[in-house]
Short mmCIF file of N, CA, C and O in Angstrom, two decimals:
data_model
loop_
_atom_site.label_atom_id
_atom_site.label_comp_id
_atom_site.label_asym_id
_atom_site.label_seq_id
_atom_site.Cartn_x
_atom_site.Cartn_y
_atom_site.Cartn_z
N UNK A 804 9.90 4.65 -2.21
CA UNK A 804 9.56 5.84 -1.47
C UNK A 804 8.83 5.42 -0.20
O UNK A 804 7.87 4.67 -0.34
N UNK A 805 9.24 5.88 1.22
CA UNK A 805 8.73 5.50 2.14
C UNK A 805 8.44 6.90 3.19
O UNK A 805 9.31 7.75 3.37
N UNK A 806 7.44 6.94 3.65
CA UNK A 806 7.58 8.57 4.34
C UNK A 806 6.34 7.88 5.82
O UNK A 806 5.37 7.12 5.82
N UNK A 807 6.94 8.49 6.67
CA UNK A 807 5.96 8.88 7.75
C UNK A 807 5.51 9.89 8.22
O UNK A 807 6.24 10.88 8.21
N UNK A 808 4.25 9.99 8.75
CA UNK A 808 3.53 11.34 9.29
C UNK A 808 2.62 11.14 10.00
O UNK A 808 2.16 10.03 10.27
N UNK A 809 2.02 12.79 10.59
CA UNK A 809 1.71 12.75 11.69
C UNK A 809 -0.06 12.36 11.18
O UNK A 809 -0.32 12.69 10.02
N UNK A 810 -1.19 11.71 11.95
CA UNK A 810 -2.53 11.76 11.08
C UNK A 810 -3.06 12.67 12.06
O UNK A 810 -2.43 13.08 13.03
N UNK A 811 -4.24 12.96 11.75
CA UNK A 811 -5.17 13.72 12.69
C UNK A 811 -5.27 13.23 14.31
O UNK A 811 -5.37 12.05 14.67
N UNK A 812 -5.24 14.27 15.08
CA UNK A 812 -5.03 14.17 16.36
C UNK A 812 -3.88 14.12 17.13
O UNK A 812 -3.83 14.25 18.35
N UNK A 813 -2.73 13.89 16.19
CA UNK A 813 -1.14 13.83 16.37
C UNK A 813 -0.81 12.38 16.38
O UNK A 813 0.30 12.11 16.82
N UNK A 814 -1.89 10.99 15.81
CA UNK A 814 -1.61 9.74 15.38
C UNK A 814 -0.41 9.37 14.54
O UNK A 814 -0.17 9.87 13.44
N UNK A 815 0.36 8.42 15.15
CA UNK A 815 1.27 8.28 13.75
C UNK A 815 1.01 7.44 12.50
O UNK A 815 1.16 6.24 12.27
N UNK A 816 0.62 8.39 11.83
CA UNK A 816 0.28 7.58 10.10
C UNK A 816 1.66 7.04 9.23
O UNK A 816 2.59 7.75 8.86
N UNK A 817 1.53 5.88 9.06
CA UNK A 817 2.92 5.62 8.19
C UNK A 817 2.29 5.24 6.70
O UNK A 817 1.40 4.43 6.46
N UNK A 818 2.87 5.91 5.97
CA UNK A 818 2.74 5.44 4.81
C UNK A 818 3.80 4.91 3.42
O UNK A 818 4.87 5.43 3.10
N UNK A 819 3.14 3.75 2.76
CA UNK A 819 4.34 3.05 2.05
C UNK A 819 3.87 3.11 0.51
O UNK A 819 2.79 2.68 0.10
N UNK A 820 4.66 3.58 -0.08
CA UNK A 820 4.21 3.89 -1.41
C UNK A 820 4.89 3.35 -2.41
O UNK A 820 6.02 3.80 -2.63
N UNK A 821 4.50 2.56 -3.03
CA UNK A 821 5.58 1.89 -4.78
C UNK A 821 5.01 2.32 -5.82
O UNK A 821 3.79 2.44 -5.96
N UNK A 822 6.11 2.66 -6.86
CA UNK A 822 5.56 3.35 -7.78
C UNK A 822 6.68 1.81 -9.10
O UNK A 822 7.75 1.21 -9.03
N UNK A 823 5.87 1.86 -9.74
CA UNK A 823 6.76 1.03 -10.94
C UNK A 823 6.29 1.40 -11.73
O UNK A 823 5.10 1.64 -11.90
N UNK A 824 7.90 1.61 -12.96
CA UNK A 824 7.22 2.46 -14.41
C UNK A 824 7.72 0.90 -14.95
O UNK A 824 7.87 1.01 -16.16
N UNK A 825 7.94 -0.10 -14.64
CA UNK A 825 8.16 -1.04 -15.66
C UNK A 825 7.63 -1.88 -16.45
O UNK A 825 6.46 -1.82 -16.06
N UNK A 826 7.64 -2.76 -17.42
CA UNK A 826 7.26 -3.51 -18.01
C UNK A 826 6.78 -4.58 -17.47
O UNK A 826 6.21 -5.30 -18.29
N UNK A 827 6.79 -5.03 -16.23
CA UNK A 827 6.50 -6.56 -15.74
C UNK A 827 6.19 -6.39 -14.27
O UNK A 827 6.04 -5.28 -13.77
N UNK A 828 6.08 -7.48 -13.61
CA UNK A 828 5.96 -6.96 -12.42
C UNK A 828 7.02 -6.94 -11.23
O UNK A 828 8.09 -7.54 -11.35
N UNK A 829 6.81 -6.48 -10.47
CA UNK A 829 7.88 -5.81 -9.56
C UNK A 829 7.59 -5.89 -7.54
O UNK A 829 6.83 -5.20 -6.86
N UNK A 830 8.37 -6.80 -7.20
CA UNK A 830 7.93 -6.70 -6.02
C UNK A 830 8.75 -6.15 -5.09
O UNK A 830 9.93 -6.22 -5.43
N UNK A 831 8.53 -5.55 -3.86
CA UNK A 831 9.14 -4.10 -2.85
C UNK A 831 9.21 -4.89 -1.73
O UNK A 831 8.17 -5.54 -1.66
N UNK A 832 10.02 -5.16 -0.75
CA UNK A 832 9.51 -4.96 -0.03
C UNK A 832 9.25 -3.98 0.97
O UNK A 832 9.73 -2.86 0.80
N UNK A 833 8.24 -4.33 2.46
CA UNK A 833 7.40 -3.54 2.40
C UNK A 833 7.72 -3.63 4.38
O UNK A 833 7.93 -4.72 4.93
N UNK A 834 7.71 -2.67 4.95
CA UNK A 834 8.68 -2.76 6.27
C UNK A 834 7.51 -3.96 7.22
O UNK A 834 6.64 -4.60 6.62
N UNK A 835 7.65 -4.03 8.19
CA UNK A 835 7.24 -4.82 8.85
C UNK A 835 7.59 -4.05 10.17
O UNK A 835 8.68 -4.15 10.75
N UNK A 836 6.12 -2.93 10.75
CA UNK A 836 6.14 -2.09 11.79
C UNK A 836 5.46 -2.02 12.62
O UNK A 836 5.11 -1.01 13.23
N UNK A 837 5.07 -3.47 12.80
CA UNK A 837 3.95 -4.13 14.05
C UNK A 837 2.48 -3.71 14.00
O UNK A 837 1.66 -4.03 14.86
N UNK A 838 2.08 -2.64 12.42
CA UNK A 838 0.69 -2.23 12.64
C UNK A 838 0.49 -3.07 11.35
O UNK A 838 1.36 -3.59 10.64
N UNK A 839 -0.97 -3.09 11.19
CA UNK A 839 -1.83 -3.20 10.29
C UNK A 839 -1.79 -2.64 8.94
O UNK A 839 -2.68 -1.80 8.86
N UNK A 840 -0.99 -2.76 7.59
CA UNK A 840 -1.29 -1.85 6.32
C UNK A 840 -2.51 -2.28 5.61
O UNK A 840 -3.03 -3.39 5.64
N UNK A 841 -2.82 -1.43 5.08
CA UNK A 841 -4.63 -1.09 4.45
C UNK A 841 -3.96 -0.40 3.14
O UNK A 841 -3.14 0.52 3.22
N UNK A 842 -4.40 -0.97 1.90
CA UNK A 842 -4.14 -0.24 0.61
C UNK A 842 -4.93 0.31 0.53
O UNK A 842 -6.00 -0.29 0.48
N UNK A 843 -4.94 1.61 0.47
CA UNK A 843 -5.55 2.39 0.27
C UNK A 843 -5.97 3.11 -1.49
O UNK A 843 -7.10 3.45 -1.84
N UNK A 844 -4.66 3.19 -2.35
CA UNK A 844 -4.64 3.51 -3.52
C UNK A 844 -4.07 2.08 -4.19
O UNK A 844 -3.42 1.32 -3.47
N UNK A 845 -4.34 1.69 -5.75
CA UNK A 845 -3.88 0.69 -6.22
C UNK A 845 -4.16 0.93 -7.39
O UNK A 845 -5.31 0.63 -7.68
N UNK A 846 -3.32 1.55 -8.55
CA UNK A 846 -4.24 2.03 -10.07
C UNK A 846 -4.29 0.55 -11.28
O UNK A 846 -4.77 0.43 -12.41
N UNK A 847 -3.77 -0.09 -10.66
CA UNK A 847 -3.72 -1.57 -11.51
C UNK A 847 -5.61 -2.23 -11.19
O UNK A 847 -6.23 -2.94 -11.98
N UNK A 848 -5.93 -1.91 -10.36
CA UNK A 848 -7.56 -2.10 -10.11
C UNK A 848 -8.57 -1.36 -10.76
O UNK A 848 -8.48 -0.20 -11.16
N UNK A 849 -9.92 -2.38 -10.85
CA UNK A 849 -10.72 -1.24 -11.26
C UNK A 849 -11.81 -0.77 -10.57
O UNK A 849 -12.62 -1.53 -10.04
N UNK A 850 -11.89 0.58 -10.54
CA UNK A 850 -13.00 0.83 -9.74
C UNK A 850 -13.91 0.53 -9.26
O UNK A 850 -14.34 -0.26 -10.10
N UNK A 851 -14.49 0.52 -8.63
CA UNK A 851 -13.87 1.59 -6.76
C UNK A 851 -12.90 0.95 -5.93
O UNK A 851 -12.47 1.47 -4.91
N UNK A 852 -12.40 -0.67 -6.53
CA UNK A 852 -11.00 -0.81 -5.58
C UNK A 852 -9.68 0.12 -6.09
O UNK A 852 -8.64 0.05 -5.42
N UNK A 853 -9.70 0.50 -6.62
CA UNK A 853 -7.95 1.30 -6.89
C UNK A 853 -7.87 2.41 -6.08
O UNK A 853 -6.81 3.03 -6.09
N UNK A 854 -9.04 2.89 -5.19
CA UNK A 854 -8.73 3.83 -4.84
C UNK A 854 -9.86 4.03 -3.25
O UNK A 854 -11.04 4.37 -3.37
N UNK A 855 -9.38 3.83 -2.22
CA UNK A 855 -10.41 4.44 -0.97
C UNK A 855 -10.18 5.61 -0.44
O UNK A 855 -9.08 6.14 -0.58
N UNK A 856 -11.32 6.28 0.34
CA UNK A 856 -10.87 7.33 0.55
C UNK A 856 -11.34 7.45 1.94
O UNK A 856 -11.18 8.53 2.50
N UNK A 857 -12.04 6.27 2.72
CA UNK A 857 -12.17 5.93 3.83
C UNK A 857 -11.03 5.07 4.35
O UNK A 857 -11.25 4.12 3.61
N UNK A 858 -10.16 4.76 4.93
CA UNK A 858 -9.27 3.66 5.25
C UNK A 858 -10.07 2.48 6.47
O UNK A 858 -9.38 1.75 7.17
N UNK A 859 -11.31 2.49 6.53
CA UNK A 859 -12.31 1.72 7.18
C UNK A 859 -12.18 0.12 6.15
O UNK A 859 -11.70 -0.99 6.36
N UNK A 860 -12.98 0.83 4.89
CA UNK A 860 -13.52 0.53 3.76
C UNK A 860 -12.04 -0.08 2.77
O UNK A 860 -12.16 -0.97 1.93
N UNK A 861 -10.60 0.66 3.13
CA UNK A 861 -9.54 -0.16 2.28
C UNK A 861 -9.60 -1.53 2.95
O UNK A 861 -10.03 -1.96 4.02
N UNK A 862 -8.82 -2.16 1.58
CA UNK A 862 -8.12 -3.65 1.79
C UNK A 862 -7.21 -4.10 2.55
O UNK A 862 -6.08 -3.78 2.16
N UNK A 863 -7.25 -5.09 4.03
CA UNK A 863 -6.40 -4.71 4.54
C UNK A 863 -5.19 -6.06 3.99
O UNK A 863 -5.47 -7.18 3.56
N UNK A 864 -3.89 -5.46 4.20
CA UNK A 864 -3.20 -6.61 3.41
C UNK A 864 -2.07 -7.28 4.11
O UNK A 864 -1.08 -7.82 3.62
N UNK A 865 -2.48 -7.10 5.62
CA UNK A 865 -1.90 -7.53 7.00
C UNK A 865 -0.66 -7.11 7.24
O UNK A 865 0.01 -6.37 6.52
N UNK A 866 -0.28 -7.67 8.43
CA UNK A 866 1.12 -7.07 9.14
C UNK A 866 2.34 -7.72 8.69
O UNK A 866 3.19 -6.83 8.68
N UNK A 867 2.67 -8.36 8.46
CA UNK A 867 3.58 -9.42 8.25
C UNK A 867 3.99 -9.65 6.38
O UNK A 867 4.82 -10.43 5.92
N UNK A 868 3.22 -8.81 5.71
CA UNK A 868 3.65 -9.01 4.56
C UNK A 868 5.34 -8.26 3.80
O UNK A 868 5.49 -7.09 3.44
N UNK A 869 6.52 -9.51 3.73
CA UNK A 869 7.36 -8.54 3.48
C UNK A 869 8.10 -8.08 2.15
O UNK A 869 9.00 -7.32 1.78
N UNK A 870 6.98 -9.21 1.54
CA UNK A 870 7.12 -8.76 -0.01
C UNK A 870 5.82 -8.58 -0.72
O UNK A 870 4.93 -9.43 -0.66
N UNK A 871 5.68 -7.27 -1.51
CA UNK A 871 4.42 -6.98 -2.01
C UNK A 871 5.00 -6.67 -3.78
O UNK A 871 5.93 -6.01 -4.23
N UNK A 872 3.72 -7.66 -4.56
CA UNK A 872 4.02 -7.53 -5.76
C UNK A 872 2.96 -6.83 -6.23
O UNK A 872 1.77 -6.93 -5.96
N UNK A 873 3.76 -5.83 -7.27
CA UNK A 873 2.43 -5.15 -8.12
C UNK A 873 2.69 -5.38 -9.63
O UNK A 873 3.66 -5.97 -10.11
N UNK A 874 1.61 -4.79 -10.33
CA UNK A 874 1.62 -4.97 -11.87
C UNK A 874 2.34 -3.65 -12.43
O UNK A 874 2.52 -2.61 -11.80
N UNK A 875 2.81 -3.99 -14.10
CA UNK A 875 3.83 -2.76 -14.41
C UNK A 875 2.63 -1.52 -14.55
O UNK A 875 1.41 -1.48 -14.70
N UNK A 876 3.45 -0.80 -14.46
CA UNK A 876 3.21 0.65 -14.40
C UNK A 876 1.61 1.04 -13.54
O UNK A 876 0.52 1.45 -13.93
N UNK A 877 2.18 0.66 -12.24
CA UNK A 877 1.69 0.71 -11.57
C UNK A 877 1.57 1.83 -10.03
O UNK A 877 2.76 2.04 -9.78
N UNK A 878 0.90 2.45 -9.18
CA UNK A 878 0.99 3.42 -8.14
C UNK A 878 0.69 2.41 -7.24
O UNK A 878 -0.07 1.51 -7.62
N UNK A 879 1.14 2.39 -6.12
CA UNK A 879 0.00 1.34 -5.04
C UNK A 879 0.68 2.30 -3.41
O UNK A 879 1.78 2.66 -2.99
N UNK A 880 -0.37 2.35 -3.07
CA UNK A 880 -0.23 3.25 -1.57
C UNK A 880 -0.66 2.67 -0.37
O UNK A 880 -1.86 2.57 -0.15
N UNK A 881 0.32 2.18 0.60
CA UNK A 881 -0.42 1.40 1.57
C UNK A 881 -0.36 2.49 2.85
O UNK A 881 0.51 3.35 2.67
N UNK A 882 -1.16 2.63 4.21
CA UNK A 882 -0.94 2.96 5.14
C UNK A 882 -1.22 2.47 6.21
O UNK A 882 -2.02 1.55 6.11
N UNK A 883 -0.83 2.73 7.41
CA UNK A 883 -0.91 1.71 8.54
C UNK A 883 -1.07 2.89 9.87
O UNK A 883 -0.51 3.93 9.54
N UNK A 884 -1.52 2.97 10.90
CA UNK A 884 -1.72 3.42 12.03
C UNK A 884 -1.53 2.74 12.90
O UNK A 884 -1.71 3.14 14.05
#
């Protein structure tokens, strides 16, 4: 699932989202759109990393990454500006 939108002020927010219901792990890749992605959500973590709600304060997990692995049954939400 991949969606873009508009952020506050009329910014373009892109956001990249993997969802895996599987047993093992699973890697996506993940576009490569000249900005910065910041995970923002990650439910394989444990609190307070699985989840920011500042994107200051997320993880950033750079530009250039074009394969991202997560753990099974897993949500992970990255976004980029």
């Amino acid at each position: 699932l991949r969606s873009a939108a508009r952020g506050p002020g009329g910014a373009d927010c892109h956001i990249f989202a993997m969802i895996s219901a599987a047993d093992e792990w699973r890697h996506f890749e993940v576009p490569n759109i000249g900005k910065e992605w910041r995970r923002m959500i990650d439910t394989s973590k444990d609190s307070p990393e699985d989840v920011f709600e500042d994107e200051s304060q997320a993880t950033v997990v750079g530009h250039h990454h074009s394969r991202y692995g997560i753990e099974p049954r897993t949500v992970v939400v990255l976004v980029a500006r």
